[in-house]
PDB file of C-alpha atoms in Angstrom:
ATOM      1  CA  MET A 200       0.032  -0.008   0.020  1.00 34.00           C
ATOM      2  CA  THR A 201       0.977   3.612  -0.600  1.00 42.00           C
ATOM      3  CA  PRO A 202       0.231   6.601   1.582  1.00 40.00           C
ATOM      4  CA  SER A 203      -2.241   8.966  -0.182  1.00 43.00           C
ATOM      5  CA  ASP A 204      -2.114  12.783   0.078  1.00 44.00           C
ATOM      6  CA  SER A 205      -4.191  12.476   3.298  1.00 40.00           C
ATOM      7  CA  GLY A 206      -1.568  10.337   4.898  1.00 41.00           C
ATOM      8  CA  LYS A 207      -3.713   7.182   4.903  1.00 51.00           C
ATOM      9  CA  ASP A 208      -2.764   3.881   3.319  1.00 65.00           C
ATOM     10  CA  ILE A 209      -4.475   3.085   0.069  1.00 85.00           C
ATOM     11  CA  THR A 210      -6.357  -0.207  -0.279  1.00 89.00           C
ATOM     12  CA  LEU A 211      -7.825  -1.094  -3.638  1.00 94.00           C
ATOM     13  CA  ARG A 212     -10.202  -3.932  -4.361  1.00 95.00           C
ATOM     14  CA  ILE A 213     -10.512  -3.816  -8.171  1.00 96.00           C
ATOM     15  CA  ALA A 214      -8.789  -7.102  -9.141  1.00 96.00           C
ATOM     16  CA  GLN A 215     -10.602  -8.918  -6.325  1.00 93.00           C
ATOM     17  CA  ASN A 216      -7.196 -10.543  -5.602  1.00 96.00           C
ATOM     18  CA  PRO A 217      -5.351  -9.366  -2.444  1.00 96.00           C
ATOM     19  CA  GLU A 218      -1.873  -9.484  -4.000  1.00 97.00           C
ATOM     20  CA  ALA A 219      -2.861  -7.921  -7.235  1.00 98.00           C
ATOM     21  CA  ASP A 220      -4.832  -5.197  -5.438  1.00 97.00           C
ATOM     22  CA  GLU A 221      -1.917  -4.521  -3.080  1.00 97.00           C
ATOM     23  CA  LEU A 222       0.320  -3.876  -6.058  1.00 97.00           C
ATOM     24  CA  LEU A 223      -2.149  -1.513  -7.629  1.00 97.00           C
ATOM     25  CA  GLY A 224      -2.390   0.443  -4.464  1.00 96.00           C
ATOM     26  CA  ARG A 225       1.370   1.070  -4.153  1.00 96.00           C
ATOM     27  CA  SER A 226       2.498   1.163  -7.671  1.00 97.00           C
ATOM     28  CA  PRO A 227       1.532   4.048  -9.957  1.00 98.00           C
ATOM     29  CA  LEU A 228       2.730   2.196 -13.054  1.00 98.00           C
ATOM     30  CA  ALA A 229       0.771  -0.960 -12.100  1.00 98.00           C
ATOM     31  CA  ALA A 230      -2.470   1.146 -11.844  1.00 98.00           C
ATOM     32  CA  LEU A 231      -1.746   2.735 -15.276  1.00 98.00           C
ATOM     33  CA  VAL A 232      -1.053  -0.688 -16.905  1.00 98.00           C
ATOM     34  CA  GLY A 233      -4.140  -2.101 -15.274  1.00 98.00           C
ATOM     35  CA  MET A 234      -6.184   0.770 -16.745  1.00 98.00           C
ATOM     36  CA  LEU A 235      -4.531   0.275 -20.185  1.00 98.00           C
ATOM     37  CA  LEU A 236      -5.423  -3.458 -20.143  1.00 98.00           C
ATOM     38  CA  ASP A 237      -9.060  -2.773 -19.116  1.00 97.00           C
ATOM     39  CA  GLN A 238     -10.844  -3.319 -22.513  1.00 95.00           C
ATOM     40  CA  GLN A 239     -12.553  -6.352 -23.983  1.00 95.00           C
ATOM     41  CA  VAL A 240     -11.864  -8.457 -20.918  1.00 96.00           C
ATOM     42  CA  PRO A 241     -13.344  -8.672 -17.453  1.00 94.00           C
ATOM     43  CA  MET A 242     -12.188  -5.846 -15.170  1.00 94.00           C
ATOM     44  CA  GLU A 243     -10.687  -8.330 -12.633  1.00 95.00           C
ATOM     45  CA  TRP A 244      -8.636  -9.924 -15.388  1.00 96.00           C
ATOM     46  CA  ALA A 245      -7.292  -6.590 -16.601  1.00 97.00           C
ATOM     47  CA  PHE A 246      -6.288  -5.364 -13.118  1.00 97.00           C
ATOM     48  CA  THR A 247      -4.689  -8.576 -12.197  1.00 98.00           C
ATOM     49  CA  GLY A 248      -2.458  -8.316 -15.274  1.00 98.00           C
ATOM     50  CA  PRO A 249       0.116  -6.021 -13.700  1.00 98.00           C
ATOM     51  CA  TYR A 250       0.732  -8.487 -10.821  1.00 98.00           C
ATOM     52  CA  THR A 251       0.982 -11.406 -13.150  1.00 98.00           C
ATOM     53  CA  LEU A 252       3.403  -9.440 -15.403  1.00 98.00           C
ATOM     54  CA  ALA A 253       5.555  -8.501 -12.442  1.00 98.00           C
ATOM     55  CA  GLU A 254       5.706 -12.124 -11.308  1.00 98.00           C
ATOM     56  CA  ARG A 255       6.771 -13.240 -14.746  1.00 98.00           C
ATOM     57  CA  MET A 256       9.450 -10.596 -14.802  1.00 98.00           C
ATOM     58  CA  GLY A 257      10.760 -11.937 -11.489  1.00 98.00           C
ATOM     59  CA  THR A 258      10.116  -8.814  -9.473  1.00 98.00           C
ATOM     60  CA  ASP A 259       7.525  -7.316  -6.980  1.00 97.00           C
ATOM     61  CA  ASP A 260       6.856  -4.179  -8.984  1.00 97.00           C
ATOM     62  CA  LEU A 261       6.855  -2.859 -12.559  1.00 98.00           C
ATOM     63  CA  ASP A 262       9.606  -0.681 -13.783  1.00 98.00           C
ATOM     64  CA  ALA A 263       9.011   1.626 -16.805  1.00 98.00           C
ATOM     65  CA  GLY A 264      12.660   1.713 -17.808  1.00 98.00           C
ATOM     66  CA  ARG A 265      13.097  -2.057 -17.829  1.00 98.00           C
ATOM     67  CA  ILE A 266       9.826  -2.600 -19.765  1.00 98.00           C
ATOM     68  CA  ALA A 267      10.714   0.057 -22.195  1.00 98.00           C
ATOM     69  CA  ALA A 268      14.129  -1.523 -22.952  1.00 98.00           C
ATOM     70  CA  TYR A 269      12.819  -5.130 -23.011  1.00 98.00           C
ATOM     71  CA  ASP A 270      13.240  -7.187 -26.128  1.00 98.00           C
ATOM     72  CA  PRO A 271       9.772  -6.812 -27.902  1.00 98.00           C
ATOM     73  CA  ASP A 272       9.550 -10.510 -28.753  1.00 98.00           C
ATOM     74  CA  ALA A 273      10.484 -11.637 -25.304  1.00 98.00           C
ATOM     75  CA  PHE A 274       8.061  -9.132 -23.713  1.00 98.00           C
ATOM     76  CA  THR A 275       5.271 -10.454 -25.958  1.00 98.00           C
ATOM     77  CA  GLU A 276       6.062 -13.993 -24.712  1.00 98.00           C
ATOM     78  CA  LEU A 277       5.406 -12.753 -21.150  1.00 98.00           C
ATOM     79  CA  PHE A 278       1.865 -11.838 -22.292  1.00 98.00           C
ATOM     80  CA  THR A 279       1.168 -14.918 -24.329  1.00 98.00           C
ATOM     81  CA  ALA A 280       2.429 -17.553 -21.865  1.00 97.00           C
ATOM     82  CA  LYS A 281      -0.533 -19.413 -20.391  1.00 96.00           C
ATOM     83  CA  PRO A 282      -2.655 -18.161 -18.899  1.00 95.00           C
ATOM     84  CA  ALA A 283      -2.488 -15.210 -21.240  1.00 97.00           C
ATOM     85  CA  LEU A 284      -2.446 -11.780 -19.726  1.00 97.00           C
ATOM     86  CA  HIS A 285      -5.175 -10.531 -22.028  1.00 97.00           C
ATOM     87  CA  ARG A 286      -7.641 -11.671 -24.691  1.00 97.00           C
ATOM     88  CA  TYR A 287      -5.251 -10.007 -27.158  1.00 98.00           C
ATOM     89  CA  PRO A 288      -1.878 -10.587 -25.553  1.00 98.00           C
ATOM     90  CA  GLY A 289       0.322  -9.680 -28.541  1.00 98.00           C
ATOM     91  CA  SER A 290      -1.258  -6.247 -29.221  1.00 98.00           C
ATOM     92  CA  MET A 291      -1.559  -5.360 -25.509  1.00 98.00           C
ATOM     93  CA  ALA A 292       2.084  -6.265 -24.820  1.00 98.00           C
ATOM     94  CA  GLN A 293       3.056  -3.763 -27.550  1.00 98.00           C
ATOM     95  CA  ARG A 294       0.806  -1.121 -26.031  1.00 98.00           C
ATOM     96  CA  VAL A 295       2.166  -1.611 -22.522  1.00 98.00           C
ATOM     97  CA  GLN A 296       5.682  -1.350 -23.863  1.00 98.00           C
ATOM     98  CA  GLN A 297       4.758   1.787 -25.878  1.00 98.00           C
ATOM     99  CA  LEU A 298       3.264   3.338 -22.681  1.00 98.00           C
ATOM    100  CA  CYS A 299       6.481   2.726 -20.726  1.00 98.00           C
ATOM    101  CA  GLN A 300       8.658   4.153 -23.512  1.00 98.00           C
ATOM    102  CA  TYR A 301       6.496   7.277 -23.453  1.00 98.00           C
ATOM    103  CA  LEU A 302       6.859   7.528 -19.635  1.00 98.00           C
ATOM    104  CA  VAL A 303      10.614   7.151 -19.869  1.00 98.00           C
ATOM    105  CA  ALA A 304      10.716   9.887 -22.644  1.00 98.00           C
ATOM    106  CA  GLU A 305       8.410  12.294 -21.031  1.00 98.00           C
ATOM    107  CA  TYR A 306       8.501  11.674 -17.246  1.00 98.00           C
ATOM    108  CA  ASP A 307      11.877  10.008 -16.730  1.00 98.00           C
ATOM    109  CA  GLY A 308      10.074   6.708 -16.168  1.00 98.00           C
ATOM    110  CA  ASP A 309       8.133   8.055 -13.179  1.00 98.00           C
ATOM    111  CA  ALA A 310       4.419   7.129 -13.693  1.00 98.00           C
ATOM    112  CA  SER A 311       3.241   9.150 -10.679  1.00 98.00           C
ATOM    113  CA  ALA A 312       4.736  12.333 -12.291  1.00 98.00           C
ATOM    114  CA  VAL A 313       1.827  12.293 -14.809  1.00 98.00           C
ATOM    115  CA  TRP A 314      -0.470  13.409 -12.055  1.00 98.00           C
ATOM    116  CA  ARG A 315       1.829  14.547  -9.131  1.00 96.00           C
ATOM    117  CA  THR A 316       2.629  17.916 -10.864  1.00 94.00           C
ATOM    118  CA  ALA A 317      -0.720  18.476 -12.524  1.00 97.00           C
ATOM    119  CA  THR A 318      -2.423  21.576 -10.978  1.00 97.00           C
ATOM    120  CA  THR A 319      -5.859  21.209 -12.479  1.00 98.00           C
ATOM    121  CA  GLY A 320      -8.212  18.454 -13.472  1.00 98.00           C
ATOM    122  CA  ASP A 321      -8.189  19.651 -17.101  1.00 98.00           C
ATOM    123  CA  GLU A 322      -4.408  19.590 -17.164  1.00 98.00           C
ATOM    124  CA  LEU A 323      -4.314  16.088 -15.825  1.00 98.00           C
ATOM    125  CA  LEU A 324      -6.937  14.986 -18.315  1.00 98.00           C
ATOM    126  CA  GLU A 325      -4.766  16.209 -21.231  1.00 98.00           C
ATOM    127  CA  ARG A 326      -1.778  14.471 -19.783  1.00 98.00           C
ATOM    128  CA  LEU A 327      -3.692  11.228 -19.486  1.00 98.00           C
ATOM    129  CA  LYS A 328      -5.085  11.501 -23.023  1.00 98.00           C
ATOM    130  CA  ALA A 329      -1.630  11.944 -24.318  1.00 98.00           C
ATOM    131  CA  LEU A 330      -0.578   8.557 -22.941  1.00 98.00           C
ATOM    132  CA  PRO A 331      -0.254   5.735 -25.649  1.00 98.00           C
ATOM    133  CA  GLY A 332      -3.424   3.620 -25.434  1.00 97.00           C
ATOM    134  CA  PHE A 333      -5.476   6.149 -23.454  1.00 98.00           C
ATOM    135  CA  GLY A 334      -8.431   7.704 -25.270  1.00 96.00           C
ATOM    136  CA  GLU A 335     -10.862  10.177 -23.976  1.00 97.00           C
ATOM    137  CA  GLN A 336     -13.016   7.716 -22.046  1.00 97.00           C
ATOM    138  CA  LYS A 337     -10.138   5.674 -20.550  1.00 98.00           C
ATOM    139  CA  ALA A 338      -8.411   8.931 -19.450  1.00 98.00           C
ATOM    140  CA  ARG A 339     -11.632  10.234 -17.703  1.00 98.00           C
ATOM    141  CA  ILE A 340     -12.093   6.871 -15.947  1.00 98.00           C
ATOM    142  CA  PHE A 341      -8.551   6.837 -14.701  1.00 98.00           C
ATOM    143  CA  LEU A 342      -8.815  10.481 -13.575  1.00 98.00           C
ATOM    144  CA  ALA A 343     -11.905   9.380 -11.589  1.00 98.00           C
ATOM    145  CA  LEU A 344      -9.982   6.532 -10.131  1.00 98.00           C
ATOM    146  CA  LEU A 345      -7.230   8.750  -9.046  1.00 98.00           C
ATOM    147  CA  GLY A 346      -9.528  11.152  -7.352  1.00 98.00           C
ATOM    148  CA  LYS A 347     -11.989   8.737  -5.800  1.00 97.00           C
ATOM    149  CA  GLN A 348      -9.536   6.109  -4.482  1.00 96.00           C
ATOM    150  CA  LEU A 349      -5.977   7.283  -4.850  1.00 96.00           C
ATOM    151  CA  GLY A 350      -6.236  10.728  -3.213  1.00 96.00           C
ATOM    152  CA  VAL A 351      -5.196  12.690  -6.310  1.00 97.00           C
ATOM    153  CA  ARG A 352      -7.547  15.620  -6.504  1.00 98.00           C
ATOM    154  CA  PRO A 353      -6.326  18.660  -8.380  1.00 98.00           C
ATOM    155  CA  THR A 354      -8.763  21.515  -8.683  1.00 98.00           C
ATOM    156  CA  GLY A 355     -11.803  20.599 -10.891  1.00 98.00           C
ATOM    157  CA  TRP A 356     -10.902  16.885 -10.989  1.00 98.00           C
ATOM    158  CA  ARG A 357     -14.598  15.743 -10.883  1.00 98.00           C
ATOM    159  CA  GLY A 358     -15.621  18.014 -13.694  1.00 98.00           C
ATOM    160  CA  ALA A 359     -12.634  16.845 -15.828  1.00 98.00           C
ATOM    161  CA  ALA A 360     -13.582  13.247 -15.236  1.00 98.00           C
ATOM    162  CA  GLY A 361     -17.069  13.902 -16.515  1.00 98.00           C
ATOM    163  CA  PRO A 362     -19.859  11.478 -15.289  1.00 97.00           C
ATOM    164  CA  TYR A 363     -17.161   9.037 -13.981  1.00 97.00           C
ATOM    165  CA  GLY A 364     -16.331  11.610 -11.290  1.00 98.00           C
ATOM    166  CA  GLU A 365     -19.878  11.807 -10.001  1.00 97.00           C
ATOM    167  CA  ALA A 366     -19.991  10.928  -6.263  1.00 96.00           C
ATOM    168  CA  GLY A 367     -22.028   7.731  -5.586  1.00 93.00           C
ATOM    169  CA  SER A 368     -21.940   6.645  -9.208  1.00 93.00           C
ATOM    170  CA  HIS A 369     -21.346   3.052 -10.316  1.00 94.00           C
ATOM    171  CA  ARG A 370     -20.103   3.533 -13.870  1.00 95.00           C
ATOM    172  CA  SER A 371     -16.583   2.277 -13.972  1.00 96.00           C
ATOM    173  CA  VAL A 372     -13.564   0.759 -12.140  1.00 96.00           C
ATOM    174  CA  ALA A 373     -13.215   4.035 -10.337  1.00 97.00           C
ATOM    175  CA  ASP A 374     -16.271   2.964  -8.257  1.00 97.00           C
ATOM    176  CA  ILE A 375     -15.301  -0.646  -7.403  1.00 96.00           C
ATOM    177  CA  THR A 376     -14.477  -0.950  -3.781  1.00 94.00           C
ATOM    178  CA  GLY A 377     -15.392  -4.696  -3.314  1.00 92.00           C
ATOM    179  CA  PRO A 378     -17.465  -7.532  -4.672  1.00 92.00           C
ATOM    180  CA  GLU A 379     -20.821  -5.719  -4.290  1.00 93.00           C
ATOM    181  CA  SER A 380     -19.778  -2.549  -6.081  1.00 94.00           C
ATOM    182  CA  LEU A 381     -18.193  -4.739  -8.824  1.00 93.00           C
ATOM    183  CA  VAL A 382     -21.565  -6.296  -9.459  1.00 93.00           C
ATOM    184  CA  GLU A 383     -23.171  -2.889  -9.606  1.00 95.00           C
ATOM    185  CA  VAL A 384     -20.659  -1.526 -12.020  1.00 95.00           C
ATOM    186  CA  ARG A 385     -20.907  -4.554 -14.215  1.00 92.00           C
ATOM    187  CA  ALA A 386     -24.753  -4.270 -14.203  1.00 93.00           C
ATOM    188  CA  TYR A 387     -24.390  -0.576 -15.220  1.00 92.00           C
ATOM    189  CA  LYS A 388     -22.028  -1.428 -18.134  1.00 85.00           C
ATOM    190  CA  GLN A 389     -24.451  -4.160 -19.365  1.00 88.00           C
ATOM    191  CA  GLU A 390     -27.436  -1.801 -19.192  1.00 90.00           C
ATOM    192  CA  ALA A 391     -25.446   0.930 -20.975  1.00 82.00           C
ATOM    193  CA  LYS A 392     -24.374  -1.507 -23.719  1.00 81.00           C
ATOM    194  CA  ALA A 393     -27.969  -2.737 -24.214  1.00 87.00           C
ATOM    195  CA  ALA A 394     -29.245   0.883 -24.431  1.00 81.00           C
ATOM    196  CA  ALA A 395     -26.620   1.733 -27.017  1.00 79.00           C
ATOM    197  CA  LYS A 396     -27.462  -1.284 -29.143  1.00 82.00           C
ATOM    198  CA  LYS A 397     -31.151  -0.391 -28.942  1.00 83.00           C
ATOM    199  CA  ALA A 398     -30.532   3.145 -29.924  1.00 80.00           C
ATOM    200  CA  LYS A 399     -28.328   2.061 -32.875  1.00 82.00           C
ATOM    201  CA  SER A 400     -31.024  -0.294 -34.068  1.00 80.00           C
ATOM    202  CA  ALA A 401     -33.600   2.456 -33.839  1.00 78.00           C
ATOM    203  CA  LYS A 402     -31.465   4.862 -35.806  1.00 78.00           C
ATOM    204  CA  ALA A 403     -30.778   2.333 -38.525  1.00 76.00           C
ATOM    205  CA  ALA A 404     -34.510   1.679 -38.816  1.00 77.00           C
ATOM    206  CA  LYS A 405     -35.223   5.394 -39.452  1.00 77.00           C
ATOM    207  CA  LYS A 406     -32.759   5.644 -42.291  1.00 70.00           C
ATOM    208  CA  PRO A 407     -34.235   6.244 -45.764  1.00 66.00           C
ATOM    209  CA  GLY A 408     -34.822   2.959 -47.639  1.00 60.00           C
ATOM    210  CA  ALA A 409     -34.934   0.942 -44.318  1.00 53.00           C
ATOM    211  CA  SER A 410     -37.403  -1.911 -44.441  1.00 50.00           C
ATOM    212  CA  SER A 411     -40.714  -1.143 -42.860  1.00 46.00           C
ATOM    213  CA  GLY A 412     -41.275  -4.764 -42.122  1.00 45.00           C
ATOM    214  CA  LYS A 413     -44.474  -4.996 -44.255  1.00 39.00           C
TER     215      LYS A 413
END
């Protein structure tokens, strides 16, 4: 665990695995990598990835400099070894390495520097969006995670995080604090996906030339 700005130890329960969550709570890079892996796989799988990767590298933490300089083929093998770290282990290995290479070039390999020196939520959002593999949504979710659970709260952070920053919400990993909230977040995601699919179908039906069903 790592002390937050308030001086309290941070305990995360995103991976639902004590060892993996302990690493996420004390390692800024592990948290970033977990967020990067969080797509098209269960959230627990994604956020257990950094711990599994560290184990396979023979260490108790991740080091951006070491990952950046790792032989690409050998690094990919760390992801593809069974059980695979991700549904798409090859492409995600490449993205993780690109992320670490960026951190080395821009932040001297210090992942926490991405947010430690940001003075506003908007500035932090722009920094996160600049990270390889981080689009608008992923950046906002991670910003919300930083604010809600990791004690990183620059001025305007909730607004910069958008709906993910809302207090009491259950929209993303930023709101997972245990098994019950995991279920709530998963239910929200499923409902949102169903609503989007329904809206897409309705839009397609309104297009000129669409079958009326008669």
